[in-house]
Each structure stands twice: as structure tokens, then as C-alpha cells.
Amino acid sequence: MNIKLLLDWRLHLTVIVTSMFAEWVGIARIPLGPGTLLLLPLLYAFVIGVLFNPHLFSAMGKVIPKPVSNAAGPIILIAILPFIAKFGSTIGPAIEQIIAAGPALILQELGNLGTMLIALPFAVLVLKMGREAIGATYSIAREPNIAIISDRYGLRSPEGIGIMGVYVVGTMFGTLYFALMAGYIASLDILDIRALAMACGVGSGSMVAACSAALAEAVPASKDELLAFAGASNLLTYATGLYISLFIALPITEWMYKRLKGSRQEVSHENS
Amino acid sequence: MKTHESPIDQFDAEALKELRPENQLGKTALVLAAVCVAAWFSNIVNGSPLLDALPGMLILYVMVIIGLVVGRFCPFYLPSVAWVSLVSIIATLPFFPGNGWIIARLAEVDFLAVVTPVLAYAGLALTGREFAMFKQTGWKLVIVALLVFTGTFIGSAVVAHVML
């Protein structure tokens, strides 16, 4: 990628103005049923970013030309790193609490297998999806998971189409959904808030950011502890996620799919 | 089976290459400086004034660079994000020299303010292909995706809740 495009001043200035505006608007709380929806500045920043996106509104090409917008793609991966460093700095001081919670922290990694528990039966039985459902539900469909599917089935296979669909939805709405869902579930006060913090560590930088930020805003008194747990869990997912999805999640999803589909329908996916 | 390169296959190669910011350290260092400036300004509103937050932002910058360098030269593969977290965890451990000073400087940088620009970049970066794929994917995969996210969150939360 061309360094001039990566350092284009219009891109970074737009981001600065957008972020400062979003921060200035601040956090909004909307009561909904038994809980509360939290709207965070990161949500406004994303929406404003989309509105300035020249691929959606070609008139915006005057502010941000398309090549500059394309350069923003690789920048995201770099932009998340200072945040990851800030996040890690919440773990160090809380190391004793984290070690004390060690067993819970390690075992909840298995909860990441929950991706297919509700979604796969729903996809197969209700939506009548074929093998797309395997790619779509075996993981949260971030880059390492795509690499596994691409390696095993190819991305033009039904499994590949499934994971790319979830990847795109995740890219567009995953962060926002995690922020809303986590904040809402926390406001219901059913599960231990520290357990929710650990559950935020799904192995995606921006999702864990939104998720734990929402929790921290829902229970400001335990902010530091919650961030530390979320960060530790996310780090654990970075380290183990690839192996869990390859050696445990994918075989289980295949097995569940066969059980749900029944053996005689297995050939029908060929023409999908 | 494959007769020509489809956009999806290109995406594959692209995504995997982009996944490794540690492989182009020079460029990454410059881009990192730009995104740190964005975070630094974003931090003014709910965090600290520019000068107060400067040492904290510089610490974050240095931590990221150290993490990337370690990731670049380490004989086995861990994602660069994992290395960056490890560097920052170690630097803030109770027995690390100067940890109190590092934590105090980093306290000037607001947690949320650092994420806000990332999402602004993300909104600006969505490609025509992603908008098109999203239309094509249809509502079924949107529902499935939301169930996938809900499932992993609830799954992990229930296990952790029982264990705590």
C-alpha cells in the first residue's frame, strides 16, 4: 500500500474531527424493557465514518477519494494497536485478581464454542441453510478463522460463502452489536459482571473494545477490574483461538450439522 | 475447479497480508504515529489536555513498536496484537521498575477515547465490495451472524459465571 495514501491528511483529519465530535456528544442511555441500551461515542464515530465513505455516497469522493478510503482498511489493524497496549496496561496491575480467577478464565474459552450452539440449529432447521451454515457458525468469523476455512474448503465453497457473510456482517455491525448486547445484558443483572467481562474476549480487537467499554460504562465502579478481565480473556483467545477453532470447533460443527441435517440430505449442498 | 481469480480469492490473499503489520515495520511506524495523533486529539474531550496526555501516548507508541519488533523476530507465530498486550502487561506488573509512573501516565489516556478513532477509520474503510456483499448476503446471514455473536458471548459468560 502506497505510503502517501496511508498518510493522507484528509483521511486522518476527518477521523480526528469525527472522533472529537463523537466524544463531545458522549454516552447516551436509552431505557428498553427491563434493561438499558448504551450508545457509545465509538458508535457515532462509525456511523459518521460510513456517511463519509465514498463507496456508499460517491459525492463524498471530494472529501475522501476512493483510493484513500481503501488505504483506511490496513490502517484499522494498526489503529487498534495503541488501544491494545492501553488495554494490556489494565491487566498488569490486576494480575493477582486474574490469577485468582484463572480457572474461570481458562474454561470460559470453551464458551467460544457457543457460536454454533444457537446459530447452527437455527440456520439449518429454521432457515434451511446448507453447508454455508458450517462456515457461518463455527467461529466468530475473524481473519484467522477465515484462513482456516479458506485452507480447508476454499472461499468459493458454500462454507466459504457462509464465513464471508458473517465476516462482512461482523465488520459492519459486530462492534456495534457487541456494545449494545453487552451493555444491555449487564443492565439485566443476571450474570456476574466479571463473567460478562471475560465473555467480551472473543478475539477481535474492536469487538472486545466495544464490549468491555459498554460494561465499564454500565458498572463504572468496577471499571478497572472489568477491563482487566476482558483484556486477559481476549489475550487468551488470541493465543488459543486458532487451535480451538481448528481442532475443536470445526469438527463439532461438522458433526452437529450432520446430525441436524440427517444423512440422506448430505448431497443436496452440491448445487447451492 | 477454479477457472479464474474471484474477488473473494483476492480478498483472501489481501486479508492475510494485511494481517501482519509487523512485516513492514517502517511503514507501520509512520502510520502508527498518525493514528496515535488521532487518538491523542480524540482524548482531549473526555480525557486530558494534549500536553498532559503526551507522555502516555508516547508510552503506548513505544509499547506497540516493541511488540511488533518482538513479533517480527520471534521464531514462532503469535498475532502482533498478542505481543503488544504482553509488552504492556509486563510493563505494568507490580514488580516492573517504574510501573507506577507508567500507569499514572497512561491514566491520562481515556480508554474509550482511543477506540473512537478506530471505528471512524473502520466506517471510512468499508469497501464497495463489502457493501455489495452485504446486500447479496441477505437477511438470513445477518440473523445467523447476530446469533453467532450472541452465542459466543452468552456461552463464555455462563461458563465463567458458574466457575466464579
Short mmCIF file of C-alpha atoms in Angstrom, two decimals:
data_model
loop_
_atom_site.label_atom_id
_atom_site.label_comp_id
_atom_site.label_asym_id
_atom_site.label_seq_id
_atom_site.Cartn_x
_atom_site.Cartn_y
_atom_site.Cartn_z
CA MET A 1 0.00 0.00 0.00
CA ASN A 2 1.26 3.42 -1.01
CA ILE A 3 2.59 5.34 1.99
CA LYS A 4 1.23 8.66 0.64
CA LEU A 5 -2.28 7.23 0.70
CA LEU A 6 -1.76 5.77 4.17
CA LEU A 7 -0.70 9.17 5.50
CA ASP A 8 -3.26 11.22 3.52
CA TRP A 9 -4.07 14.24 5.70
CA ARG A 10 -7.73 14.36 4.64
CA LEU A 11 -8.28 10.85 6.00
CA HIS A 12 -6.66 11.48 9.37
CA LEU A 13 -8.18 14.94 9.75
CA THR A 14 -11.65 13.55 9.02
CA VAL A 15 -11.05 10.88 11.65
CA ILE A 16 -9.87 13.45 14.22
CA VAL A 17 -12.84 15.76 13.66
CA THR A 18 -15.25 12.81 13.67
CA SER A 19 -13.80 11.35 16.87
CA MET A 20 -13.78 14.67 18.71
CA PHE A 21 -17.37 15.29 17.71
CA ALA A 22 -18.40 11.76 18.79
CA GLU A 23 -16.61 12.17 22.12
CA TRP A 24 -18.29 15.54 22.61
CA VAL A 25 -21.76 14.03 22.05
CA GLY A 26 -20.86 11.50 24.74
CA ILE A 27 -22.65 8.44 26.07
CA ALA A 28 -26.42 8.15 25.72
CA ARG A 29 -28.56 5.76 27.77
CA ILE A 30 -31.87 4.55 26.35
CA PRO A 31 -34.17 2.52 28.62
CA LEU A 32 -35.52 -0.54 26.81
CA GLY A 33 -37.78 -3.04 28.57
CA PRO A 34 -36.06 -4.37 31.68
CA GLY A 35 -32.62 -3.04 30.70
CA THR A 36 -30.81 -0.09 29.17
CA LEU A 37 -29.18 0.35 25.77
CA LEU A 38 -25.87 2.22 25.87
CA LEU A 39 -24.85 4.33 22.89
CA LEU A 40 -21.09 4.95 22.96
CA PRO A 41 -19.07 7.57 21.05
CA LEU A 42 -17.46 4.78 19.03
CA LEU A 43 -20.89 4.03 17.58
CA TYR A 44 -21.38 7.61 16.38
CA ALA A 45 -17.84 7.64 15.01
CA PHE A 46 -18.56 4.54 12.95
CA VAL A 47 -21.83 5.88 11.60
CA ILE A 48 -20.24 9.21 10.65
CA GLY A 49 -17.37 7.30 9.04
CA VAL A 50 -19.84 5.34 6.92
CA LEU A 51 -21.61 8.56 5.91
CA PHE A 52 -18.27 9.96 4.68
CA ASN A 53 -17.48 6.70 2.85
CA PRO A 54 -17.07 7.45 -0.89
CA HIS A 55 -18.05 3.88 -1.80
CA LEU A 56 -21.51 4.45 -0.37
CA PHE A 57 -22.03 8.09 -1.40
CA SER A 58 -19.93 8.97 -4.42
CA ALA A 59 -20.27 12.71 -3.66
CA MET A 60 -18.04 12.08 -0.63
CA GLY A 61 -15.21 11.31 -3.04
CA LYS A 62 -14.46 15.05 -2.92
CA VAL A 63 -13.58 14.80 0.77
CA ILE A 64 -12.17 11.27 0.84
CA PRO A 65 -11.25 9.89 -2.62
CA LYS A 66 -11.83 6.17 -3.08
CA PRO A 67 -8.13 5.17 -3.03
CA VAL A 68 -7.78 6.94 0.31
CA SER A 69 -10.78 5.05 1.66
CA ASN A 70 -9.15 1.80 0.53
CA ALA A 71 -5.98 2.77 2.38
CA ALA A 72 -8.01 3.06 5.59
CA GLY A 73 -8.51 -0.73 5.55
CA PRO A 74 -4.98 -1.74 6.58
CA ILE A 75 -4.85 1.30 8.90
CA ILE A 76 -7.56 -0.21 11.15
CA LEU A 77 -5.24 -3.05 12.11
CA ILE A 78 -2.58 -0.55 13.15
CA ALA A 79 -5.02 1.87 14.79
CA ILE A 80 -6.25 -0.84 17.14
CA LEU A 81 -2.72 -1.47 18.49
CA PRO A 82 -2.39 1.59 20.81
CA PHE A 83 -5.72 0.57 22.24
CA ILE A 84 -4.46 -2.98 22.79
CA ALA A 85 -1.45 -1.52 24.63
CA LYS A 86 -3.73 0.63 26.80
CA PHE A 87 -5.84 -2.46 27.41
CA GLY A 88 -2.83 -4.55 28.46
CA SER A 89 -1.92 -1.91 30.99
CA THR A 90 -5.14 -2.70 32.88
CA ILE A 91 -4.06 -6.34 33.19
CA GLY A 92 -0.63 -5.82 34.78
CA PRO A 93 -1.84 -4.06 37.94
CA ALA A 94 -4.69 -6.58 38.37
CA ILE A 95 -2.52 -9.64 37.86
CA GLU A 96 -3.35 -11.13 41.28
CA GLN A 97 -7.11 -10.99 40.72
CA ILE A 98 -6.62 -12.50 37.28
CA ILE A 99 -4.58 -15.40 38.60
CA ALA A 100 -7.23 -15.94 41.28
CA ALA A 101 -9.85 -16.14 38.55
CA GLY A 102 -7.59 -18.37 36.43
CA PRO A 103 -9.77 -21.50 36.16
CA ALA A 104 -12.85 -19.48 35.19
CA LEU A 105 -10.80 -17.51 32.71
CA ILE A 106 -9.36 -20.58 31.02
CA LEU A 107 -12.56 -22.62 30.93
CA GLN A 108 -14.66 -19.78 29.55
CA GLU A 109 -12.54 -20.02 26.40
CA LEU A 110 -14.63 -23.12 25.70
CA GLY A 111 -17.65 -20.85 25.77
CA ASN A 112 -16.42 -19.51 22.44
CA LEU A 113 -17.81 -22.77 21.07
CA GLY A 114 -21.17 -21.16 21.78
CA THR A 115 -21.04 -19.60 18.32
CA MET A 116 -22.73 -22.66 16.82
CA LEU A 117 -24.95 -23.69 19.73
CA ILE A 118 -27.92 -21.45 18.89
CA ALA A 119 -26.92 -20.26 15.44
CA LEU A 120 -26.35 -23.64 13.74
CA PRO A 121 -29.68 -25.28 14.65
CA PHE A 122 -31.45 -22.06 13.74
CA ALA A 123 -29.64 -21.80 10.40
CA VAL A 124 -30.25 -25.44 9.46
CA LEU A 125 -33.72 -26.08 10.88
CA VAL A 126 -35.43 -22.71 10.57
CA LEU A 127 -33.62 -21.03 7.67
CA LYS A 128 -32.98 -24.34 5.82
CA MET A 129 -29.41 -23.35 5.04
CA GLY A 130 -26.93 -25.82 3.59
CA ARG A 131 -23.23 -26.16 4.31
CA GLU A 132 -22.95 -22.35 4.37
CA ALA A 133 -24.15 -22.77 7.93
CA ILE A 134 -20.92 -24.58 8.87
CA GLY A 135 -18.69 -21.73 7.75
CA ALA A 136 -21.07 -19.18 9.16
CA THR A 137 -21.37 -20.58 12.68
CA TYR A 138 -18.20 -22.46 13.62
CA SER A 139 -16.44 -19.30 14.82
CA ILE A 140 -16.94 -15.55 15.05
CA ALA A 141 -15.52 -15.29 11.54
CA ARG A 142 -12.50 -13.07 12.03
CA GLU A 143 -9.36 -13.24 9.89
CA PRO A 144 -7.69 -16.30 11.47
CA ASN A 145 -10.97 -18.24 11.18
CA ILE A 146 -11.28 -17.26 7.53
CA ALA A 147 -7.78 -18.58 6.96
CA ILE A 148 -8.84 -21.98 8.32
CA ILE A 149 -11.95 -22.20 6.12
CA SER A 150 -10.06 -20.96 3.08
CA ASP A 151 -7.41 -23.60 3.68
CA ARG A 152 -9.84 -26.46 4.16
CA TYR A 153 -12.74 -25.71 1.81
CA GLY A 154 -11.70 -22.70 -0.29
CA LEU A 155 -13.52 -19.40 -0.06
CA ARG A 156 -15.79 -20.04 -3.05
CA SER A 157 -17.24 -23.16 -1.42
CA PRO A 158 -20.56 -22.93 0.46
CA GLU A 159 -18.59 -22.92 3.73
CA GLY A 160 -16.52 -20.02 2.40
CA ILE A 161 -19.59 -18.03 1.41
CA GLY A 162 -21.04 -18.62 4.87
CA ILE A 163 -18.00 -17.36 6.73
CA MET A 164 -17.56 -14.37 4.43
CA GLY A 165 -21.17 -13.38 5.05
CA VAL A 166 -20.69 -13.43 8.80
CA TYR A 167 -17.33 -11.68 8.39
CA VAL A 168 -18.95 -8.83 6.50
CA VAL A 169 -21.83 -8.54 8.95
CA GLY A 170 -19.26 -8.60 11.77
CA THR A 171 -17.19 -5.89 10.12
CA MET A 172 -20.22 -3.70 9.59
CA PHE A 173 -22.24 -4.32 12.72
CA GLY A 174 -20.26 -6.66 15.01
CA THR A 175 -18.71 -3.92 17.10
CA LEU A 176 -21.96 -2.03 17.48
CA TYR A 177 -23.88 -5.20 18.25
CA PHE A 178 -21.42 -6.26 20.95
CA ALA A 179 -21.61 -2.85 22.60
CA LEU A 180 -25.40 -2.86 22.64
CA MET A 181 -25.76 -6.52 23.66
CA ALA A 182 -23.13 -6.44 26.42
CA GLY A 183 -24.43 -3.19 27.89
CA TYR A 184 -27.97 -4.49 27.78
CA ILE A 185 -27.24 -7.89 29.32
CA ALA A 186 -25.21 -6.18 32.06
CA SER A 187 -28.15 -3.92 32.85
CA LEU A 188 -30.36 -7.00 33.31
CA ASP A 189 -28.11 -8.02 36.23
CA ILE A 190 -28.47 -11.81 35.80
CA LEU A 191 -24.88 -12.95 35.24
CA ASP A 192 -21.81 -11.90 37.25
CA ILE A 193 -20.44 -8.76 35.63
CA ARG A 194 -16.91 -10.21 35.78
CA ALA A 195 -18.16 -13.23 33.84
CA LEU A 196 -19.55 -10.87 31.20
CA ALA A 197 -16.20 -9.09 31.06
CA MET A 198 -14.44 -12.39 30.36
CA ALA A 199 -17.02 -13.20 27.71
CA CYS A 200 -16.03 -10.00 25.88
CA GLY A 201 -12.71 -11.58 24.95
CA VAL A 202 -13.80 -13.05 21.64
CA GLY A 203 -10.58 -12.45 19.74
CA SER A 204 -11.45 -9.31 17.81
CA GLY A 205 -9.83 -6.07 18.89
CA SER A 206 -12.71 -3.74 18.08
CA MET A 207 -15.38 -6.11 19.40
CA VAL A 208 -13.64 -6.57 22.74
CA ALA A 209 -13.14 -2.82 22.90
CA ALA A 210 -16.80 -2.03 22.37
CA CYS A 211 -17.98 -4.85 24.60
CA SER A 212 -15.79 -4.04 27.58
CA ALA A 213 -16.29 -0.30 27.19
CA ALA A 214 -20.05 -0.87 27.39
CA LEU A 215 -19.63 -2.97 30.55
CA ALA A 216 -17.33 -0.39 32.11
CA GLU A 217 -19.94 2.30 31.49
CA ALA A 218 -22.73 0.09 32.85
CA VAL A 219 -20.83 -0.51 36.13
CA PRO A 220 -18.31 2.36 36.40
CA ALA A 221 -17.27 1.41 39.95
CA SER A 222 -15.56 -1.80 38.80
CA LYS A 223 -14.21 -0.35 35.55
CA ASP A 224 -10.55 -1.30 36.07
CA GLU A 225 -11.30 -4.85 37.13
CA LEU A 226 -13.68 -5.41 34.22
CA LEU A 227 -11.21 -4.12 31.67
CA ALA A 228 -8.50 -6.34 33.11
CA PHE A 229 -10.67 -9.44 32.87
CA ALA A 230 -11.83 -8.65 29.34
CA GLY A 231 -8.27 -7.94 28.24
CA ALA A 232 -6.90 -11.13 29.78
CA SER A 233 -9.63 -13.22 28.20
CA ASN A 234 -9.07 -11.62 24.82
CA LEU A 235 -5.35 -12.27 25.00
CA LEU A 236 -6.08 -15.89 25.84
CA THR A 237 -8.35 -16.10 22.80
CA TYR A 238 -5.62 -14.65 20.58
CA ALA A 239 -3.27 -17.35 21.83
CA THR A 240 -5.67 -20.32 21.77
CA GLY A 241 -8.46 -19.28 19.41
CA LEU A 242 -6.90 -20.57 16.22
CA TYR A 243 -6.28 -24.01 17.69
CA ILE A 244 -9.67 -24.26 19.39
CA SER A 245 -11.47 -23.35 16.19
CA LEU A 246 -9.42 -25.72 14.05
CA PHE A 247 -9.28 -28.78 16.29
CA ILE A 248 -12.47 -28.49 18.35
CA ALA A 249 -14.98 -26.03 16.89
CA LEU A 250 -14.85 -27.09 13.25
CA PRO A 251 -15.16 -30.87 13.91
CA ILE A 252 -18.03 -30.28 16.37
CA THR A 253 -19.81 -28.02 13.88
CA GLU A 254 -19.43 -30.64 11.13
CA TRP A 255 -20.78 -33.31 13.46
CA MET A 256 -23.72 -31.20 14.63
CA TYR A 257 -24.52 -30.26 11.04
CA LYS A 258 -24.70 -33.93 10.01
CA ARG A 259 -26.94 -34.76 12.93
CA LEU A 260 -29.25 -31.83 12.23
CA LYS A 261 -29.44 -32.45 8.51
CA GLY A 262 -29.86 -36.21 8.60
CA SER A 263 -27.58 -38.36 6.45
CA ARG A 264 -29.67 -38.60 3.28
CA GLN A 265 -29.74 -34.87 2.52
CA GLU A 266 -26.00 -34.53 2.54
CA VAL A 267 -25.59 -34.40 -1.23
CA SER A 268 -28.04 -31.56 -1.73
CA HIS A 269 -25.49 -28.85 -0.99
CA GLU A 270 -23.54 -29.56 -4.18
CA ASN A 271 -25.71 -27.29 -6.30
CA SER A 272 -26.07 -24.45 -3.84
CA MET B 1 -12.22 -26.31 -10.16
CA LYS B 2 -11.35 -22.64 -10.09
CA THR B 3 -11.14 -21.09 -13.53
CA HIS B 4 -10.28 -17.53 -12.58
CA GLU B 5 -9.46 -15.44 -9.54
CA SER B 6 -12.67 -14.23 -7.95
CA PRO B 7 -12.82 -11.12 -5.76
CA ILE B 8 -13.20 -13.43 -2.78
CA ASP B 9 -9.91 -15.18 -3.51
CA GLN B 10 -8.17 -11.84 -3.84
CA PHE B 11 -9.66 -10.80 -0.56
CA ASP B 12 -8.08 -13.86 0.98
CA ALA B 13 -4.54 -13.01 -0.05
CA GLU B 14 -5.07 -9.35 0.80
CA ALA B 15 -6.50 -10.02 4.24
CA LEU B 16 -3.72 -12.39 5.16
CA LYS B 17 -1.04 -9.96 4.07
CA GLU B 18 -2.68 -7.08 5.89
CA LEU B 19 -2.91 -9.23 8.97
CA ARG B 20 0.81 -8.80 9.59
CA PRO B 21 1.66 -5.15 10.27
CA GLU B 22 4.95 -6.34 11.79
CA ASN B 23 6.22 -7.33 8.35
CA GLN B 24 6.56 -3.72 7.17
CA LEU B 25 7.89 -2.05 10.28
CA GLY B 26 8.96 1.22 8.64
CA LYS B 27 5.56 1.97 7.14
CA THR B 28 3.79 0.74 10.24
CA ALA B 29 5.81 3.10 12.44
CA LEU B 30 4.70 6.10 10.36
CA VAL B 31 1.06 5.07 10.17
CA LEU B 32 1.11 4.29 13.87
CA ALA B 33 2.31 7.84 14.55
CA ALA B 34 -0.63 9.21 12.53
CA VAL B 35 -3.23 7.08 14.33
CA CYS B 36 -1.70 7.98 17.70
CA VAL B 37 -2.15 11.65 16.85
CA ALA B 38 -5.80 10.95 16.06
CA ALA B 39 -6.24 9.17 19.41
CA TRP B 40 -4.35 11.97 21.17
CA PHE B 41 -6.84 14.57 19.86
CA SER B 42 -9.84 12.34 20.48
CA ASN B 43 -8.65 12.11 24.10
CA ILE B 44 -8.97 15.89 24.66
CA VAL B 45 -12.73 15.84 25.09
CA ASN B 46 -13.17 13.28 27.88
CA GLY B 47 -9.55 12.52 28.77
CA SER B 48 -6.76 15.06 29.29
CA PRO B 49 -5.37 18.16 27.54
CA LEU B 50 -2.76 17.49 24.86
CA LEU B 51 0.36 18.14 26.96
CA ASP B 52 -0.81 16.06 29.94
CA ALA B 53 -1.59 13.11 27.71
CA LEU B 54 1.61 13.33 25.65
CA PRO B 55 3.79 11.04 27.81
CA GLY B 56 1.01 8.42 27.96
CA MET B 57 0.53 8.46 24.19
CA LEU B 58 4.29 8.14 23.67
CA ILE B 59 4.39 5.17 26.06
CA LEU B 60 1.61 3.48 24.06
CA TYR B 61 3.52 4.17 20.84
CA VAL B 62 6.72 2.66 22.21
CA MET B 63 4.90 -0.38 23.61
CA VAL B 64 3.34 -1.10 20.21
CA ILE B 65 6.68 -0.78 18.42
CA ILE B 66 8.38 -3.12 20.90
CA GLY B 67 5.54 -5.63 20.50
CA LEU B 68 5.80 -5.50 16.70
CA VAL B 69 9.58 -5.90 16.73
CA VAL B 70 9.33 -8.91 19.04
CA GLY B 71 6.62 -10.39 16.80
CA ARG B 72 8.75 -9.80 13.71
CA PHE B 73 11.78 -11.65 15.01
CA CYS B 74 10.20 -14.27 17.22
CA PRO B 75 10.75 -17.80 15.87
CA PHE B 76 7.10 -18.87 16.38
CA TYR B 77 3.93 -17.07 15.34
CA LEU B 78 1.58 -15.16 17.63
CA PRO B 79 -0.56 -12.33 16.29
CA SER B 80 1.06 -8.90 16.77
CA VAL B 81 -1.85 -7.88 18.99
CA ALA B 82 -0.87 -10.64 21.41
CA TRP B 83 2.74 -9.40 21.55
CA VAL B 84 1.64 -5.82 22.10
CA SER B 85 -0.60 -6.89 25.00
CA LEU B 86 2.21 -8.91 26.53
CA VAL B 87 4.62 -5.98 26.39
CA SER B 88 2.08 -3.71 28.04
CA ILE B 89 1.14 -6.28 30.70
CA ILE B 90 4.78 -6.82 31.65
CA ALA B 91 5.49 -3.08 31.81
CA THR B 92 2.63 -2.56 34.27
CA LEU B 93 3.22 -5.59 36.51
CA PRO B 94 3.73 -4.64 40.18
CA PHE B 95 7.42 -5.65 40.19
CA PHE B 96 8.37 -3.95 36.91
CA PRO B 97 10.68 -0.95 37.52
CA GLY B 98 8.81 2.35 37.17
CA ASN B 99 5.44 0.62 36.77
CA GLY B 100 3.76 3.23 39.00
CA TRP B 101 4.95 6.06 36.75
CA ILE B 102 3.86 4.22 33.58
CA ILE B 103 0.39 3.52 35.00
CA ALA B 104 0.00 7.15 36.14
CA ARG B 105 0.96 8.49 32.68
CA LEU B 106 -1.37 6.03 30.95
CA ALA B 107 -4.21 7.11 33.25
CA GLU B 108 -4.22 10.40 31.33
CA VAL B 109 -5.31 8.49 28.23
CA ASP B 110 -9.01 7.61 28.29
CA PHE B 111 -9.83 4.00 27.41
CA LEU B 112 -12.83 4.85 25.23
CA ALA B 113 -11.20 7.81 23.51
CA VAL B 114 -8.55 5.54 21.99
CA VAL B 115 -11.20 3.30 20.41
CA THR B 116 -13.36 6.05 18.91
CA PRO B 117 -10.94 6.88 16.03
CA VAL B 118 -10.53 3.17 15.23
CA LEU B 119 -14.24 2.96 14.49
CA ALA B 120 -14.09 6.14 12.43
CA TYR B 121 -11.36 4.54 10.28
CA ALA B 122 -13.49 1.39 10.09
CA GLY B 123 -16.51 3.30 8.81
CA LEU B 124 -14.40 5.09 6.20
CA ALA B 125 -12.68 1.88 5.13
CA LEU B 126 -15.71 -0.20 4.16
CA THR B 127 -15.25 -1.08 0.51
CA GLY B 128 -17.68 -1.19 -2.35
CA ARG B 129 -17.22 -4.96 -2.30
CA GLU B 130 -18.30 -5.11 1.32
CA PHE B 131 -21.42 -3.04 0.71
CA ALA B 132 -22.20 -5.23 -2.33
CA MET B 133 -21.56 -8.49 -0.45
CA PHE B 134 -23.72 -7.27 2.37
CA LYS B 135 -26.65 -6.73 0.02
CA GLN B 136 -26.05 -10.10 -1.61
CA THR B 137 -25.62 -12.00 1.67
CA GLY B 138 -29.17 -11.27 2.58
CA TRP B 139 -31.06 -11.18 5.80
CA LYS B 140 -30.53 -14.86 6.59
CA LEU B 141 -26.82 -14.48 7.20
CA VAL B 142 -27.42 -11.28 9.16
CA ILE B 143 -29.65 -13.17 11.59
CA VAL B 144 -27.21 -16.07 11.75
CA ALA B 145 -24.30 -13.69 12.40
CA LEU B 146 -26.10 -11.98 15.27
CA LEU B 147 -26.92 -15.40 16.77
CA VAL B 148 -23.26 -16.38 16.41
CA PHE B 149 -22.16 -13.27 18.35
CA THR B 150 -24.85 -13.76 20.99
CA GLY B 151 -23.95 -17.44 21.30
CA THR B 152 -20.25 -16.95 21.94
CA PHE B 153 -20.90 -14.14 24.41
CA ILE B 154 -23.56 -15.99 26.42
CA GLY B 155 -21.62 -19.27 26.18
CA SER B 156 -18.46 -17.77 27.67
CA ALA B 157 -20.39 -15.73 30.23
CA VAL B 158 -22.33 -18.74 31.54
CA VAL B 159 -19.18 -20.87 31.88
CA ALA B 160 -17.35 -18.04 33.66
CA HIS B 161 -20.37 -17.29 35.87
CA VAL B 162 -20.54 -20.91 37.05
CA MET B 163 -16.78 -21.02 37.69
CA LEU B 164 -16.51 -17.75 39.63
#
